[in-house]
mmCIF file of C-alpha atoms in Angstrom:
data_model
loop_
_atom_site.group_PDB
_atom_site.id
_atom_site.type_symbol
_atom_site.label_atom_id
_atom_site.label_comp_id
_atom_site.label_asym_id
_atom_site.label_seq_id
_atom_site.Cartn_x
_atom_site.Cartn_y
_atom_site.Cartn_z
ATOM 1 C CA UNK W 111 -188.673 26.061 25.298
ATOM 2 C CA UNK W 112 -188.338 26.561 21.566
ATOM 3 C CA UNK W 113 -189.046 30.296 21.946
ATOM 4 C CA UNK W 114 -186.478 30.585 24.734
ATOM 5 C CA UNK W 115 -183.899 28.735 22.614
ATOM 6 C CA UNK W 116 -184.590 31.063 19.655
ATOM 7 C CA UNK W 117 -184.167 34.135 21.854
ATOM 8 C CA UNK W 118 -180.893 32.796 23.220
ATOM 9 C CA UNK W 119 -179.651 32.034 19.696
ATOM 10 C CA UNK W 120 -180.591 35.547 18.528
ATOM 11 C CA UNK W 121 -178.846 37.095 21.533
ATOM 12 C CA UNK W 122 -175.772 34.948 20.893
ATOM 13 C CA UNK W 123 -175.772 35.967 17.235
ATOM 14 C CA UNK W 124 -176.015 39.658 18.128
ATOM 15 C CA UNK W 125 -173.214 39.288 20.653
ATOM 16 C CA UNK W 126 -171.079 37.507 18.070
ATOM 17 C CA UNK W 127 -171.693 40.259 15.515
ATOM 18 C CA UNK W 128 -170.870 42.910 18.102
ATOM 19 C CA UNK W 129 -167.618 41.202 19.069
ATOM 20 C CA UNK W 130 -166.666 40.835 15.413
ATOM 21 C CA UNK W 131 -167.325 44.527 14.754
ATOM 22 C CA UNK W 132 -165.465 45.584 17.893
ATOM 23 C CA UNK W 133 -162.521 43.409 16.916
ATOM 24 C CA UNK W 134 -162.405 44.950 13.428
ATOM 25 C CA UNK W 135 -162.652 48.529 14.693
ATOM 26 C CA UNK W 136 -160.239 48.180 17.589
ATOM 27 C CA UNK W 137 -158.342 44.861 17.488
ATOM 28 C CA UNK W 138 -155.751 46.014 20.010
ATOM 29 C CA UNK W 139 -158.419 47.331 22.431
ATOM 30 C CA UNK W 140 -156.797 50.748 22.550
ATOM 31 C CA UNK W 141 -158.145 53.614 24.629
ATOM 32 C CA UNK W 142 -159.587 56.709 22.900
ATOM 33 C CA UNK W 143 -156.370 58.586 23.706
ATOM 34 C CA UNK W 144 -154.246 55.808 22.210
ATOM 35 C CA UNK W 145 -156.436 55.700 19.096
ATOM 36 C CA UNK W 146 -156.087 59.445 18.675
ATOM 37 C CA UNK W 147 -152.319 59.216 19.076
ATOM 38 C CA UNK W 148 -152.230 56.360 16.560
ATOM 39 C CA UNK W 149 -154.230 58.421 14.095
ATOM 40 C CA UNK W 150 -151.716 61.254 14.203
ATOM 41 C CA UNK W 151 -148.742 58.892 14.047
ATOM 42 C CA UNK W 152 -150.111 57.379 10.837
ATOM 43 C CA UNK W 153 -150.849 60.822 9.388
ATOM 44 C CA UNK W 154 -147.346 62.087 10.133
ATOM 45 C CA UNK W 155 -145.822 58.904 8.714
ATOM 46 C CA UNK W 156 -147.749 59.245 5.454
ATOM 47 C CA UNK W 157 -146.885 62.946 5.188
ATOM 48 C CA UNK W 158 -143.182 62.212 5.660
ATOM 49 C CA UNK W 159 -143.220 59.290 3.206
ATOM 50 C CA UNK W 160 -145.070 61.377 0.608
ATOM 51 C CA UNK W 161 -142.365 64.032 0.760
ATOM 52 C CA UNK W 162 -139.512 61.514 0.857
ATOM 53 C CA UNK W 163 -140.844 59.798 -2.274
ATOM 54 C CA UNK W 164 -141.159 63.094 -4.137
ATOM 55 C CA UNK W 165 -137.671 64.146 -3.076
ATOM 56 C CA UNK W 166 -136.171 60.840 -4.227
ATOM 57 C CA UNK W 167 -137.909 61.112 -7.590
ATOM 58 C CA UNK W 168 -136.581 64.629 -8.084
ATOM 59 C CA UNK W 169 -133.067 63.534 -7.113
ATOM 60 C CA UNK W 170 -133.304 60.668 -9.610
ATOM 61 C CA UNK W 171 -133.641 63.219 -12.393
ATOM 62 C CA UNK W 172 -137.076 61.992 -13.466
ATOM 63 C CA UNK W 173 -138.685 64.349 -15.945
ATOM 64 C CA UNK W 174 -142.212 65.616 -15.772
ATOM 65 C CA UNK W 175 -144.902 64.141 -17.974
ATOM 66 C CA UNK W 176 -145.155 65.717 -21.441
ATOM 67 C CA UNK W 177 -148.600 67.122 -20.629
ATOM 68 C CA UNK W 178 -147.138 69.062 -17.697
ATOM 69 C CA UNK W 179 -144.641 71.075 -19.759
ATOM 70 C CA UNK W 180 -147.228 73.797 -20.308
ATOM 71 C CA UNK W 181 -149.623 75.402 -17.797
ATOM 72 C CA UNK W 182 -152.790 73.367 -17.280
ATOM 73 C CA UNK W 183 -156.221 74.965 -17.177
ATOM 74 C CA UNK W 184 -157.417 75.373 -13.569
ATOM 75 C CA UNK W 185 -160.649 73.473 -14.264
ATOM 76 C CA UNK W 186 -158.556 70.407 -15.103
ATOM 77 C CA UNK W 187 -156.724 70.636 -11.770
ATOM 78 C CA UNK W 188 -159.396 71.902 -9.367
ATOM 79 C CA UNK W 189 -158.630 72.765 -5.778
ATOM 80 C CA UNK W 190 -159.818 70.457 -3.028
ATOM 81 C CA UNK W 191 -163.448 71.226 -2.192
ATOM 82 C CA UNK W 192 -165.219 70.673 1.167
ATOM 83 C CA UNK W 193 -166.372 67.145 0.282
ATOM 84 C CA UNK W 194 -162.767 66.318 -0.629
ATOM 85 C CA UNK W 195 -161.637 67.184 2.893
ATOM 86 C CA UNK W 196 -164.480 65.095 4.352
ATOM 87 C CA UNK W 197 -163.451 62.118 2.212
ATOM 88 C CA UNK W 198 -159.780 62.572 3.080
ATOM 89 C CA UNK W 199 -160.621 62.539 6.785
ATOM 90 C CA UNK W 200 -162.871 59.471 6.539
ATOM 91 C CA UNK W 201 -160.242 57.652 4.488
ATOM 92 C CA UNK W 202 -157.587 58.623 7.031
ATOM 93 C CA UNK W 203 -159.703 56.921 9.710
ATOM 94 C CA UNK W 204 -160.025 53.864 7.473
ATOM 95 C CA UNK W 205 -156.251 53.836 7.014
ATOM 96 C CA UNK W 206 -155.801 53.797 10.794
ATOM 97 C CA UNK W 207 -158.173 50.816 11.039
ATOM 98 C CA UNK W 208 -156.290 49.070 8.253
ATOM 99 C CA UNK W 209 -152.916 49.675 9.899
ATOM 100 C CA UNK W 210 -154.197 48.340 13.223
ATOM 101 C CA UNK W 211 -155.709 45.251 11.627
ATOM 102 C CA UNK W 212 -152.698 44.423 9.471
ATOM 103 C CA UNK W 213 -150.380 44.841 12.465
ATOM 104 C CA UNK W 214 -152.650 42.570 14.509
ATOM 105 C CA UNK W 215 -152.648 40.031 11.678
ATOM 106 C CA UNK W 216 -148.861 40.130 11.414
ATOM 107 C CA UNK W 217 -148.450 39.703 15.169
ATOM 108 C CA UNK W 218 -150.992 36.917 15.687
ATOM 109 C CA UNK W 219 -151.399 34.963 12.451
ATOM 110 C CA UNK W 220 -149.634 31.641 12.041
ATOM 111 C CA UNK W 221 -149.526 32.372 8.287
ATOM 112 C CA UNK W 222 -147.031 35.223 8.769
ATOM 113 C CA UNK W 223 -143.404 34.440 9.565
ATOM 114 C CA UNK W 224 -141.833 36.935 11.934
ATOM 115 C CA UNK W 225 -138.353 35.884 13.005
ATOM 116 C CA UNK W 226 -135.236 36.693 10.998
ATOM 117 C CA UNK W 227 -134.445 32.985 10.772
ATOM 118 C CA UNK W 228 -137.830 32.413 9.088
ATOM 119 C CA UNK W 229 -136.860 34.506 6.047
ATOM 120 C CA UNK W 230 -136.756 32.291 2.950
ATOM 121 C CA UNK W 231 -136.279 32.828 -0.790
ATOM 122 C CA UNK W 232 -139.999 32.073 -1.223
ATOM 123 C CA UNK W 233 -141.672 34.258 1.417
ATOM 124 C CA UNK W 234 -139.798 37.392 0.385
ATOM 125 C CA UNK W 235 -139.491 38.428 -3.285
ATOM 126 C CA UNK W 236 -141.866 35.821 -4.772
ATOM 127 C CA UNK W 237 -144.384 36.639 -2.038
ATOM 128 C CA UNK W 238 -144.076 40.344 -2.805
ATOM 129 C CA UNK W 239 -144.718 39.631 -6.485
ATOM 130 C CA UNK W 240 -147.799 37.522 -5.669
ATOM 131 C CA UNK W 241 -149.236 40.247 -3.442
ATOM 132 C CA UNK W 242 -149.048 42.832 -6.215
ATOM 133 C CA UNK W 243 -150.276 40.350 -8.822
ATOM 134 C CA UNK W 244 -153.357 39.221 -6.887
ATOM 135 C CA UNK W 245 -154.142 42.716 -5.662
ATOM 136 C CA UNK W 246 -154.223 44.058 -9.208
ATOM 137 C CA UNK W 247 -156.115 40.998 -10.480
ATOM 138 C CA UNK W 248 -158.927 41.922 -8.065
ATOM 139 C CA UNK W 249 -158.572 45.689 -8.377
ATOM 140 C CA UNK W 250 -158.633 46.045 -12.174
ATOM 141 C CA UNK W 251 -162.125 44.560 -12.743
ATOM 142 C CA UNK W 252 -163.509 46.290 -9.642
ATOM 143 C CA UNK W 253 -162.074 49.568 -10.896
ATOM 144 C CA UNK W 254 -163.769 48.946 -14.225
ATOM 145 C CA UNK W 255 -167.028 48.169 -12.405
ATOM 146 C CA UNK W 256 -166.830 51.561 -10.701
ATOM 147 C CA UNK W 257 -166.858 53.096 -14.170
ATOM 148 C CA UNK W 258 -170.104 51.320 -15.068
ATOM 149 C CA UNK W 259 -172.556 54.067 -15.951
ATOM 150 C CA UNK W 260 -175.124 53.373 -13.150
ATOM 151 C CA UNK W 261 -172.356 53.150 -10.518
ATOM 152 C CA UNK W 262 -169.868 55.787 -11.659
ATOM 153 C CA UNK W 263 -171.718 58.921 -10.398
ATOM 154 C CA UNK W 264 -172.299 57.347 -6.990
ATOM 155 C CA UNK W 265 -168.720 56.446 -6.072
ATOM 156 C CA UNK W 266 -165.846 56.942 -8.483
ATOM 157 C CA UNK W 267 -166.792 60.227 -10.157
ATOM 158 C CA UNK W 268 -165.358 62.329 -7.336
ATOM 159 C CA UNK W 269 -161.861 60.904 -7.811
ATOM 160 C CA UNK W 270 -161.971 61.936 -11.469
ATOM 161 C CA UNK W 271 -162.394 65.612 -10.681
ATOM 162 C CA UNK W 272 -158.635 65.688 -11.221
ATOM 163 C CA UNK W 273 -157.899 65.235 -14.922
ATOM 164 C CA UNK W 274 -154.201 65.850 -14.281
ATOM 165 C CA UNK W 275 -153.407 64.659 -10.727
ATOM 166 C CA UNK W 276 -150.387 66.357 -9.193
ATOM 167 C CA UNK W 277 -150.678 66.407 -5.393
ATOM 168 C CA UNK W 278 -149.448 62.892 -4.683
ATOM 169 C CA UNK W 279 -151.130 61.424 -1.630
ATOM 170 C CA UNK W 280 -153.802 64.145 -1.466
ATOM 171 C CA UNK W 281 -155.040 63.291 -4.973
ATOM 172 C CA UNK W 282 -154.596 59.535 -4.502
ATOM 173 C CA UNK W 283 -156.644 59.413 -1.294
ATOM 174 C CA UNK W 284 -159.224 61.944 -2.470
ATOM 175 C CA UNK W 285 -161.855 59.334 -3.272
ATOM 176 C CA UNK W 286 -165.215 58.148 -2.011
ATOM 177 C CA UNK W 287 -164.852 56.097 1.212
ATOM 178 C CA UNK W 288 -166.489 53.121 -0.512
ATOM 179 C CA UNK W 289 -163.788 53.239 -3.174
ATOM 180 C CA UNK W 290 -161.155 53.504 -0.470
ATOM 181 C CA UNK W 291 -162.579 50.418 1.240
ATOM 182 C CA UNK W 292 -162.462 48.558 -2.090
ATOM 183 C CA UNK W 293 -158.759 49.378 -2.253
ATOM 184 C CA UNK W 294 -158.273 47.981 1.257
ATOM 185 C CA UNK W 295 -160.105 44.773 0.285
ATOM 186 C CA UNK W 296 -157.831 44.389 -2.747
ATOM 187 C CA UNK W 297 -154.765 44.756 -0.527
ATOM 188 C CA UNK W 298 -156.080 42.039 1.796
ATOM 189 C CA UNK W 299 -156.717 39.815 -1.227
ATOM 190 C CA UNK W 300 -153.084 40.185 -2.242
ATOM 191 C CA UNK W 301 -151.849 39.462 1.283
ATOM 192 C CA UNK W 302 -153.962 36.322 1.625
ATOM 193 C CA UNK W 303 -152.966 35.271 -1.886
ATOM 194 C CA UNK W 304 -149.324 35.229 -0.839
ATOM 195 C CA UNK W 305 -149.976 33.842 2.642
ATOM 196 C CA UNK W 306 -151.687 30.750 1.226
ATOM 197 C CA UNK W 307 -149.266 30.138 -1.663
ATOM 198 C CA UNK W 308 -145.683 31.275 -1.209
ATOM 199 C CA UNK W 309 -146.022 32.108 2.465
ATOM 200 C CA UNK W 310 -145.222 35.623 3.603
ATOM 201 C CA UNK W 311 -142.825 37.244 6.053
ATOM 202 C CA UNK W 312 -143.594 40.314 8.151
ATOM 203 C CA UNK W 313 -140.678 42.114 6.492
ATOM 204 C CA UNK W 314 -142.208 41.409 3.082
ATOM 205 C CA UNK W 315 -145.485 43.019 4.158
ATOM 206 C CA UNK W 316 -143.599 46.041 5.467
ATOM 207 C CA UNK W 317 -141.836 46.433 2.112
ATOM 208 C CA UNK W 318 -145.113 45.917 0.230
ATOM 209 C CA UNK W 319 -146.974 48.671 2.051
ATOM 210 C CA UNK W 320 -144.163 51.166 1.601
ATOM 211 C CA UNK W 321 -143.852 50.419 -2.116
ATOM 212 C CA UNK W 322 -147.621 50.354 -2.600
ATOM 213 C CA UNK W 323 -147.986 53.742 -0.887
ATOM 214 C CA UNK W 324 -145.111 55.238 -2.874
ATOM 215 C CA UNK W 325 -146.508 54.063 -6.212
ATOM 216 C CA UNK W 326 -150.008 55.298 -5.366
ATOM 217 C CA UNK W 327 -148.535 58.709 -4.584
ATOM 218 C CA UNK W 328 -146.483 58.749 -7.786
ATOM 219 C CA UNK W 329 -149.495 57.712 -9.878
ATOM 220 C CA UNK W 330 -151.037 61.020 -8.855
ATOM 221 C CA UNK W 331 -147.948 63.129 -9.420
ATOM 222 C CA UNK W 332 -146.616 64.969 -12.489
ATOM 223 C CA UNK W 333 -143.483 62.809 -12.767
ATOM 224 C CA UNK W 334 -142.759 60.427 -15.626
ATOM 225 C CA UNK W 335 -141.876 57.270 -13.714
ATOM 226 C CA UNK W 336 -142.017 53.891 -15.406
ATOM 227 C CA UNK W 337 -140.438 50.457 -14.933
ATOM 228 C CA UNK W 338 -141.104 46.830 -15.817
ATOM 229 C CA UNK W 339 -140.151 43.502 -14.283
ATOM 230 C CA UNK W 340 -141.526 40.052 -15.158
ATOM 231 C CA UNK W 341 -144.888 41.401 -16.217
ATOM 232 C CA UNK W 342 -145.034 44.009 -13.464
ATOM 233 C CA UNK W 343 -145.532 47.195 -15.467
ATOM 234 C CA UNK W 344 -145.757 50.462 -13.589
ATOM 235 C CA UNK W 345 -146.339 53.659 -15.523
ATOM 236 C CA UNK W 346 -147.529 57.049 -14.327
ATOM 237 C CA UNK W 347 -148.269 57.798 -17.980
ATOM 238 C CA UNK W 348 -150.733 54.910 -18.097
ATOM 239 C CA UNK W 349 -152.565 56.193 -15.042
ATOM 240 C CA UNK W 350 -152.614 59.734 -16.366
ATOM 241 C CA UNK W 351 -154.253 58.334 -19.503
ATOM 242 C CA UNK W 352 -156.898 56.781 -17.263
ATOM 243 C CA UNK W 353 -157.639 60.124 -15.626
ATOM 244 C CA UNK W 354 -157.809 61.807 -19.028
ATOM 245 C CA UNK W 355 -159.812 59.170 -20.934
ATOM 246 C CA UNK W 356 -161.653 57.498 -18.012
ATOM 247 C CA UNK W 357 -162.491 54.099 -19.568
ATOM 248 C CA UNK W 358 -158.996 52.717 -20.199
ATOM 249 C CA UNK W 359 -155.980 51.515 -18.182
ATOM 250 C CA UNK W 360 -157.764 50.313 -15.055
ATOM 251 C CA UNK W 361 -154.883 48.230 -13.700
ATOM 252 C CA UNK W 362 -152.207 49.736 -11.476
ATOM 253 C CA UNK W 363 -149.273 47.352 -11.759
ATOM 254 C CA UNK W 364 -149.979 44.726 -14.418
ATOM 255 C CA UNK W 365 -151.189 46.066 -17.769
ATOM 256 C CA UNK W 366 -151.814 42.398 -18.608
ATOM 257 C CA UNK W 367 -155.187 42.684 -16.878
ATOM 258 C CA UNK W 368 -156.132 45.585 -19.146
ATOM 259 C CA UNK W 369 -155.029 43.577 -22.159
ATOM 260 C CA UNK W 370 -157.321 40.748 -21.011
ATOM 261 C CA UNK W 371 -160.232 43.179 -20.627
ATOM 262 C CA UNK W 372 -159.405 44.970 -23.882
ATOM 263 C CA UNK W 373 -158.988 48.289 -22.078
ATOM 264 C CA UNK W 374 -155.275 49.030 -22.438
ATOM 265 C CA UNK W 375 -154.299 52.106 -24.428
ATOM 266 C CA UNK W 376 -150.752 53.429 -24.898
ATOM 267 C CA UNK W 377 -149.812 56.958 -23.920
ATOM 268 C CA UNK W 378 -150.643 59.872 -26.188
ATOM 269 C CA UNK W 379 -150.463 63.594 -25.605
#
């Protein structure tokens, strides 16, 4: 009887693991055709947003970074190699999974407000701030960990092929799939951080993802974009310094975390 019970428990555990994996990979139970269509919808959306962001930056009159005023050596801006295209494809698949899961979470979670009447002063702008704050609080030390000598060649080194990123999304997403998954985990950390503190509205999450995508694209562009608000400090110069010097400026949105770690360095040419 004990052996039969153990076998049943093992079978139940395997079934539970399978259901969990299936739910994560296809929460909406879409058909292969629907998944393929969703993949291309996400790709087209990102392509359009990438170009819209660049156009808006140009229209704003933003100047190029000082290091981009002269031609850059080709070896410092290498073309995408075959492994880059493999990583970009795998990360595109991961982005589809992320989009499906976040949409499922928004639609089904009791922690996410959805109606217009549920909009409050707390689950909008404060929630947006908390998402970015918590995301960067998790991301900055993990980013630094990826620069640890034993780990760096295995994961993060590929992303640093570009000393002077300039292709926007293509350079931002050109990273090892493990690194891309770490970024997804950090985004979830920010979302849960807001959901369990300020509360969060579906509209806030929509705004977050569009801003987050835009800033990731700009961080890998040649444009000198910078702004600050209540500790939120975004600077393409700071991220360019990271690509040039490697072991500084790990944070994306709050240089405070670099100050805590002793890794912040101001911009120099």
